[in-house]
Amino acid sequence: MPRPESLKPLIALSAVLCLVTLWYYLAIDSASTGNMGSLQQSKYTFEYLPGFFAQGEPESDGAVYEYMKHNLGLLDRDYETDKAGDEETKQWQRFEKYVTSLAEAGETGVKYKVLYVGRHGEGYHNVAETKYGTAKWDSYWSKLDGDGELYWSDAKLTDNGKQQALDNHAFLQRQFAEQKMPPPGRYYTSPLYRCLQTANMEFSDLDLPSDKQFKPLVKEMMREVMGQHTCDRRSSRTIIHGAFPDVDIEDGFSEEDELWQAAHRETHDEHDVRTRALLDDVFEHDEHAFLSFTSHSGSIASMLRVIGHCEFRLPTGGMMPLFVKATKSSS
């Protein structure tokens, strides 16, 4: 018997939620993140800590804020851990000392992390949306693989997008060398092609300590809003590994994309569920205080909602830092 048309959106929604839940609870042990699949997986509440970065100030505008000219947004301020003579120390070094002190305080069930969050460089899907306009893109063109001129299924970077990533590479080298910004202890990336390209171009071959070298981990839950738009349908595990052989891919990562659906576009609420699962996993199993996330506009917007940060729209190739406190739930 054919299914009533009115039930199709509900069926699609249920399928997406079931797949996300199954992934969250049954993902296998990862060498870098511990036992992600345990049914005793810890749950946290997340809180953005204001007063440290300019991007978190209400008046900040992601469309015009120039993070390369402002030390990635780190505010010039004092910290409780400052001592006499620290005025000659770089702002990032003083901030790192403060973050370390919070971790060393050993507050039960509380963790602090600084996330260097980056949006991928311009992709061919971004060019196509500009070409056709958002309304026509969402209603028609986004559901196709291309238009005969542009191809955007699991979209790759344009030349401009590659240059954005290279500009960030040069900026990061200056930040680490001159401003003493702490390098990430771990690098996470979405499995979509444009993010893998961006992360590799931004972080490869930087002059970093031996224990902070770029070795990214692909995380399924970091991907863009899922469904309908072919630019957000990922390639197979085999293709990803073949194109980026040096990246680590988390265990439990399926060969084919089992989450993307042509009939349903993920809602904010659905996206936020998997963003919380991602943050739960990272905060529970990664001991590093400074981390790199390379993802998407929708994924970053979801993360800002989950941690209570004000809206901040990153342009393609944009970067921003987030200072996050995670408190383990009592239940």
Coordinates of C-alpha atoms in Angstrom, one line a residue:
M1 CA 0.0 0.0 0.0
P2 CA 1.5 3.4 -0.9
R3 CA 2.5 5.7 1.9
P4 CA 0.4 8.8 2.3
E5 CA 2.3 11.9 1.1
S6 CA 1.8 13.6 4.5
L7 CA 3.9 10.9 6.2
K8 CA 6.9 11.1 4.0
P9 CA 8.6 14.1 5.8
L10 CA 8.0 12.3 9.2
I11 CA 9.5 9.1 7.9
A12 CA 12.5 10.9 6.5
L13 CA 13.0 12.8 9.8
S14 CA 12.8 9.5 11.8
A15 CA 15.3 7.8 9.6
V16 CA 17.8 10.7 10.0
L17 CA 17.4 10.7 13.8
C18 CA 17.8 7.0 14.1
L19 CA 21.0 7.0 12.0
V20 CA 22.5 9.8 14.1
T21 CA 21.5 8.1 17.3
L22 CA 22.9 4.7 16.1
W23 CA 26.2 6.3 15.1
Y24 CA 26.5 8.1 18.4
Y25 CA 26.0 5.1 20.6
L26 CA 27.6 2.3 18.4
A27 CA 30.7 4.1 17.0
I28 CA 33.7 1.9 17.6
D29 CA 36.8 2.7 19.7
S30 CA 39.1 5.2 18.0
A31 CA 42.8 5.3 18.7
S32 CA 42.7 9.0 19.3
T33 CA 39.4 9.5 21.0
G34 CA 38.8 6.5 23.2
N35 CA 35.6 4.5 23.4
M36 CA 33.1 6.6 21.6
G37 CA 30.6 3.8 21.5
S38 CA 30.1 3.3 25.2
L39 CA 26.5 3.5 26.4
Q40 CA 27.9 5.3 29.4
Q41 CA 29.0 8.1 27.1
S42 CA 29.2 11.3 29.2
K43 CA 26.9 14.2 28.5
Y44 CA 27.8 17.8 29.1
T45 CA 26.2 21.2 29.1
F46 CA 28.3 23.7 27.1
E47 CA 28.8 27.4 27.8
Y48 CA 30.7 30.0 25.8
L49 CA 32.9 32.1 28.1
P50 CA 32.6 35.8 27.0
G51 CA 35.1 38.6 27.5
F52 CA 38.1 36.9 25.9
F53 CA 37.5 37.2 22.1
A54 CA 36.1 40.1 20.0
Q55 CA 33.9 37.8 18.0
G56 CA 31.8 37.1 21.1
E57 CA 31.0 40.8 21.6
P58 CA 27.4 41.7 20.6
E59 CA 28.5 44.4 18.2
S60 CA 30.9 42.2 16.2
D61 CA 29.9 41.4 12.6
G62 CA 31.5 38.4 10.9
A63 CA 31.0 40.0 7.5
V64 CA 33.4 42.8 8.2
Y65 CA 35.6 41.7 11.1
E66 CA 39.2 41.3 10.1
Y67 CA 40.7 38.6 12.4
M68 CA 44.0 38.7 10.6
K69 CA 44.5 42.3 11.8
H70 CA 43.3 41.6 15.3
N71 CA 45.3 38.7 16.7
L72 CA 42.5 36.3 15.7
G73 CA 40.2 38.3 18.0
L74 CA 42.0 37.9 21.3
L75 CA 41.1 40.8 23.5
D76 CA 43.8 42.9 25.2
R77 CA 43.0 42.3 28.9
D78 CA 44.3 41.2 32.3
Y79 CA 44.0 37.7 33.7
E80 CA 43.8 36.4 37.3
T81 CA 47.1 34.5 36.6
D82 CA 49.1 37.6 35.6
K83 CA 52.2 38.3 37.6
A84 CA 54.6 41.2 37.8
G85 CA 56.7 41.3 34.6
D86 CA 54.0 39.6 32.5
E87 CA 53.4 42.8 30.7
E88 CA 56.3 41.9 28.5
T89 CA 54.7 38.5 27.7
K90 CA 52.6 38.0 24.6
Q91 CA 48.8 38.2 25.1
W92 CA 48.4 34.6 23.8
Q93 CA 51.0 33.3 26.3
R94 CA 49.2 35.0 29.2
F95 CA 45.8 33.6 28.0
E96 CA 47.3 30.1 27.6
K97 CA 48.6 30.3 31.2
Y98 CA 45.1 31.3 32.4
V99 CA 43.5 28.4 30.5
T100 CA 46.0 26.0 31.9
S101 CA 45.3 27.2 35.4
L102 CA 41.6 26.4 35.0
A103 CA 42.4 22.9 34.0
E104 CA 44.8 22.5 36.9
A105 CA 42.2 23.7 39.3
G106 CA 40.6 20.3 38.9
E107 CA 37.0 21.4 39.3
T108 CA 35.0 18.2 39.3
G109 CA 33.1 17.5 36.1
V110 CA 34.3 20.7 34.4
K111 CA 36.5 21.0 31.4
Y112 CA 37.8 24.0 29.4
K113 CA 38.8 24.1 25.8
V114 CA 39.7 26.7 23.2
L115 CA 38.5 25.8 19.7
Y116 CA 40.0 27.4 16.6
V117 CA 37.0 27.1 14.3
G118 CA 37.4 27.6 10.6
R119 CA 35.0 27.6 7.7
H120 CA 36.2 26.0 4.4
G121 CA 37.3 28.2 1.6
E122 CA 35.0 29.1 -1.2
G123 CA 33.6 26.1 -3.0
Y124 CA 31.9 25.7 -6.4
H125 CA 28.6 25.4 -4.6
N126 CA 29.1 28.9 -3.1
V127 CA 29.8 30.2 -6.7
A128 CA 26.6 28.5 -7.9
E129 CA 24.4 30.0 -5.2
T130 CA 25.7 33.4 -6.0
K131 CA 25.1 32.8 -9.7
Y132 CA 21.5 31.7 -9.3
G133 CA 20.5 33.4 -6.1
T134 CA 19.6 31.7 -2.8
A135 CA 15.9 31.2 -3.6
K136 CA 16.5 29.4 -6.9
W137 CA 19.6 27.6 -5.4
D138 CA 17.6 26.2 -2.5
S139 CA 14.5 25.2 -4.6
Y140 CA 16.2 23.7 -7.6
W141 CA 19.9 24.0 -8.4
S142 CA 21.2 22.7 -5.1
K143 CA 19.4 19.3 -5.7
L144 CA 21.5 18.7 -8.9
D145 CA 25.1 17.7 -9.2
G146 CA 25.9 20.6 -11.4
D147 CA 24.8 22.8 -14.3
G148 CA 27.1 21.7 -17.1
E149 CA 29.6 24.4 -16.3
L150 CA 30.0 24.0 -12.5
Y151 CA 30.0 20.7 -10.6
W152 CA 29.2 20.9 -6.9
S153 CA 28.4 17.4 -5.6
D154 CA 30.6 17.2 -2.5
A155 CA 31.9 20.5 -3.7
K156 CA 35.6 21.2 -4.1
L157 CA 37.4 24.5 -3.6
T158 CA 37.6 27.1 -6.3
D159 CA 40.9 28.8 -7.0
N160 CA 39.8 31.7 -4.8
G161 CA 39.0 29.2 -2.0
K162 CA 42.4 27.7 -2.3
Q163 CA 43.9 31.2 -2.0
Q164 CA 41.8 31.8 1.1
A165 CA 43.3 28.7 2.7
L166 CA 46.9 29.7 1.7
D167 CA 46.3 33.2 3.2
N168 CA 45.3 31.5 6.4
H169 CA 48.4 29.3 6.3
A170 CA 50.6 32.4 6.2
F171 CA 48.5 34.1 8.9
L172 CA 48.7 31.0 11.2
Q173 CA 52.5 30.8 10.7
R174 CA 52.8 34.4 11.9
Q175 CA 50.4 33.8 14.8
F176 CA 52.4 30.8 16.1
A177 CA 55.8 32.3 15.6
E178 CA 55.3 36.0 16.5
Q179 CA 52.2 36.1 18.7
K180 CA 53.0 32.8 20.4
M181 CA 49.5 31.5 19.8
P182 CA 49.3 27.9 21.1
P183 CA 49.1 25.4 18.2
P184 CA 46.2 23.0 18.3
G185 CA 46.9 19.7 20.1
R186 CA 44.5 18.0 17.7
Y187 CA 43.0 18.8 14.3
Y188 CA 39.4 17.8 13.5
T189 CA 37.8 18.1 10.1
S190 CA 34.5 17.4 8.3
P191 CA 34.6 14.6 5.8
L192 CA 33.4 16.8 3.0
Y193 CA 36.0 17.4 0.3
R194 CA 36.2 21.2 0.6
C195 CA 37.0 21.0 4.3
L196 CA 39.7 18.3 3.8
Q197 CA 41.3 20.6 1.2
T198 CA 41.1 23.6 3.4
A199 CA 42.5 22.0 6.5
N200 CA 45.4 20.5 4.5
M201 CA 46.3 23.8 2.9
E202 CA 46.0 25.8 6.1
F203 CA 47.9 23.5 8.5
S204 CA 50.3 21.4 6.4
D205 CA 54.0 22.3 6.6
L206 CA 53.7 24.8 9.4
D207 CA 56.7 25.2 11.7
L208 CA 55.2 23.5 14.7
P209 CA 56.5 21.4 17.7
S210 CA 56.8 17.7 16.9
D211 CA 53.9 16.8 19.1
K212 CA 51.6 19.4 17.4
Q213 CA 52.1 18.4 13.8
F214 CA 49.1 18.4 11.5
K215 CA 47.4 15.0 11.5
P216 CA 43.7 15.5 11.1
L217 CA 40.9 13.3 12.2
V218 CA 37.8 13.1 10.0
K219 CA 34.6 13.3 12.1
E220 CA 31.3 12.4 10.5
M221 CA 29.3 14.7 12.8
M222 CA 31.2 17.8 11.8
R223 CA 29.7 17.8 8.3
E224 CA 27.4 20.4 6.9
V225 CA 23.6 20.5 7.2
M226 CA 22.5 17.1 5.7
G227 CA 20.0 16.4 3.0
Q228 CA 18.7 17.6 -0.4
H229 CA 21.7 19.7 -1.3
T230 CA 24.2 17.5 -3.2
C231 CA 27.1 19.7 -2.2
D232 CA 26.6 18.3 1.3
R233 CA 26.6 14.6 0.3
R234 CA 29.9 13.2 1.1
S235 CA 32.2 11.0 -1.0
S236 CA 32.9 7.4 0.0
R237 CA 35.5 6.4 2.5
T238 CA 37.6 4.9 -0.3
I239 CA 37.6 8.1 -2.3
I240 CA 38.4 10.2 0.8
H241 CA 41.3 7.9 1.8
G242 CA 42.6 7.9 -1.7
A243 CA 42.6 11.7 -2.1
F244 CA 43.9 12.4 1.5
P245 CA 45.9 9.3 2.5
D246 CA 47.5 11.0 5.5
V247 CA 44.3 11.8 7.3
D248 CA 42.9 9.6 10.1
I249 CA 39.3 8.5 9.6
E250 CA 37.4 7.7 12.8
D251 CA 36.3 4.1 13.3
G252 CA 32.7 3.5 12.6
F253 CA 32.9 5.7 9.5
S254 CA 30.7 4.0 6.8
E255 CA 32.0 3.3 3.3
E256 CA 29.0 5.2 1.7
D257 CA 27.1 8.2 3.0
E258 CA 24.3 6.7 5.0
L259 CA 23.1 10.0 6.5
W260 CA 22.3 12.2 3.5
Q261 CA 18.8 12.0 2.2
A262 CA 17.4 13.5 -1.0
A263 CA 13.9 14.1 0.5
H264 CA 14.7 15.8 3.8
R265 CA 16.9 18.8 4.8
E266 CA 18.1 18.6 8.4
T267 CA 16.5 21.2 10.7
H268 CA 18.3 23.3 13.3
D269 CA 17.1 21.1 16.1
E270 CA 18.3 17.9 14.4
H271 CA 21.7 19.5 13.6
D272 CA 22.1 20.6 17.2
V273 CA 21.6 17.1 18.4
R274 CA 24.6 15.8 16.5
T275 CA 26.6 18.9 17.3
R276 CA 26.1 18.1 21.0
A277 CA 27.1 14.5 20.3
L278 CA 30.3 15.7 18.6
L279 CA 31.2 18.0 21.5
D280 CA 30.4 15.3 24.1
D281 CA 32.8 13.0 22.3
V282 CA 35.6 15.6 22.0
F283 CA 35.4 17.0 25.5
E284 CA 35.2 13.5 27.0
H285 CA 38.1 11.9 25.1
D286 CA 40.5 14.6 24.0
E287 CA 42.8 15.9 26.7
H288 CA 44.1 18.8 24.7
A289 CA 43.1 22.3 25.7
F290 CA 43.5 23.9 22.2
L291 CA 41.9 22.2 19.2
S292 CA 41.2 23.0 15.6
F293 CA 37.8 22.4 13.9
T294 CA 37.5 22.8 10.1
S295 CA 33.9 22.7 9.1
H296 CA 31.0 24.7 7.5
S297 CA 28.8 27.7 8.0
G298 CA 25.8 25.6 9.1
S299 CA 27.9 23.5 11.4
I300 CA 29.5 26.5 13.0
A301 CA 26.1 28.2 13.4
S302 CA 24.9 25.0 15.1
M303 CA 27.9 25.0 17.5
L304 CA 27.3 28.7 18.4
R305 CA 23.7 27.8 19.2
V306 CA 24.7 24.9 21.4
I307 CA 27.3 26.8 23.4
G308 CA 25.2 30.0 23.7
H309 CA 27.4 32.2 21.6
C310 CA 25.9 35.2 19.7
E311 CA 25.3 34.8 16.0
F312 CA 28.5 35.3 14.0
R313 CA 28.5 34.6 10.3
L314 CA 31.9 33.6 9.1
P315 CA 32.7 34.2 5.4
T316 CA 34.2 31.4 3.4
G317 CA 37.7 30.8 4.6
G318 CA 37.0 32.7 7.8
M319 CA 38.3 31.7 11.3
M320 CA 37.2 32.4 14.9
P321 CA 38.2 31.2 18.4
L322 CA 35.7 29.9 20.9
F323 CA 36.5 29.5 24.7
V324 CA 34.1 26.8 25.9
K325 CA 33.3 25.4 29.4
A326 CA 31.8 22.0 29.6
T327 CA 30.1 20.7 32.7
K328 CA 29.3 17.1 33.0
S329 CA 25.6 16.5 33.6
S330 CA 24.6 14.8 36.9
S331 CA 22.2 12.4 35.3

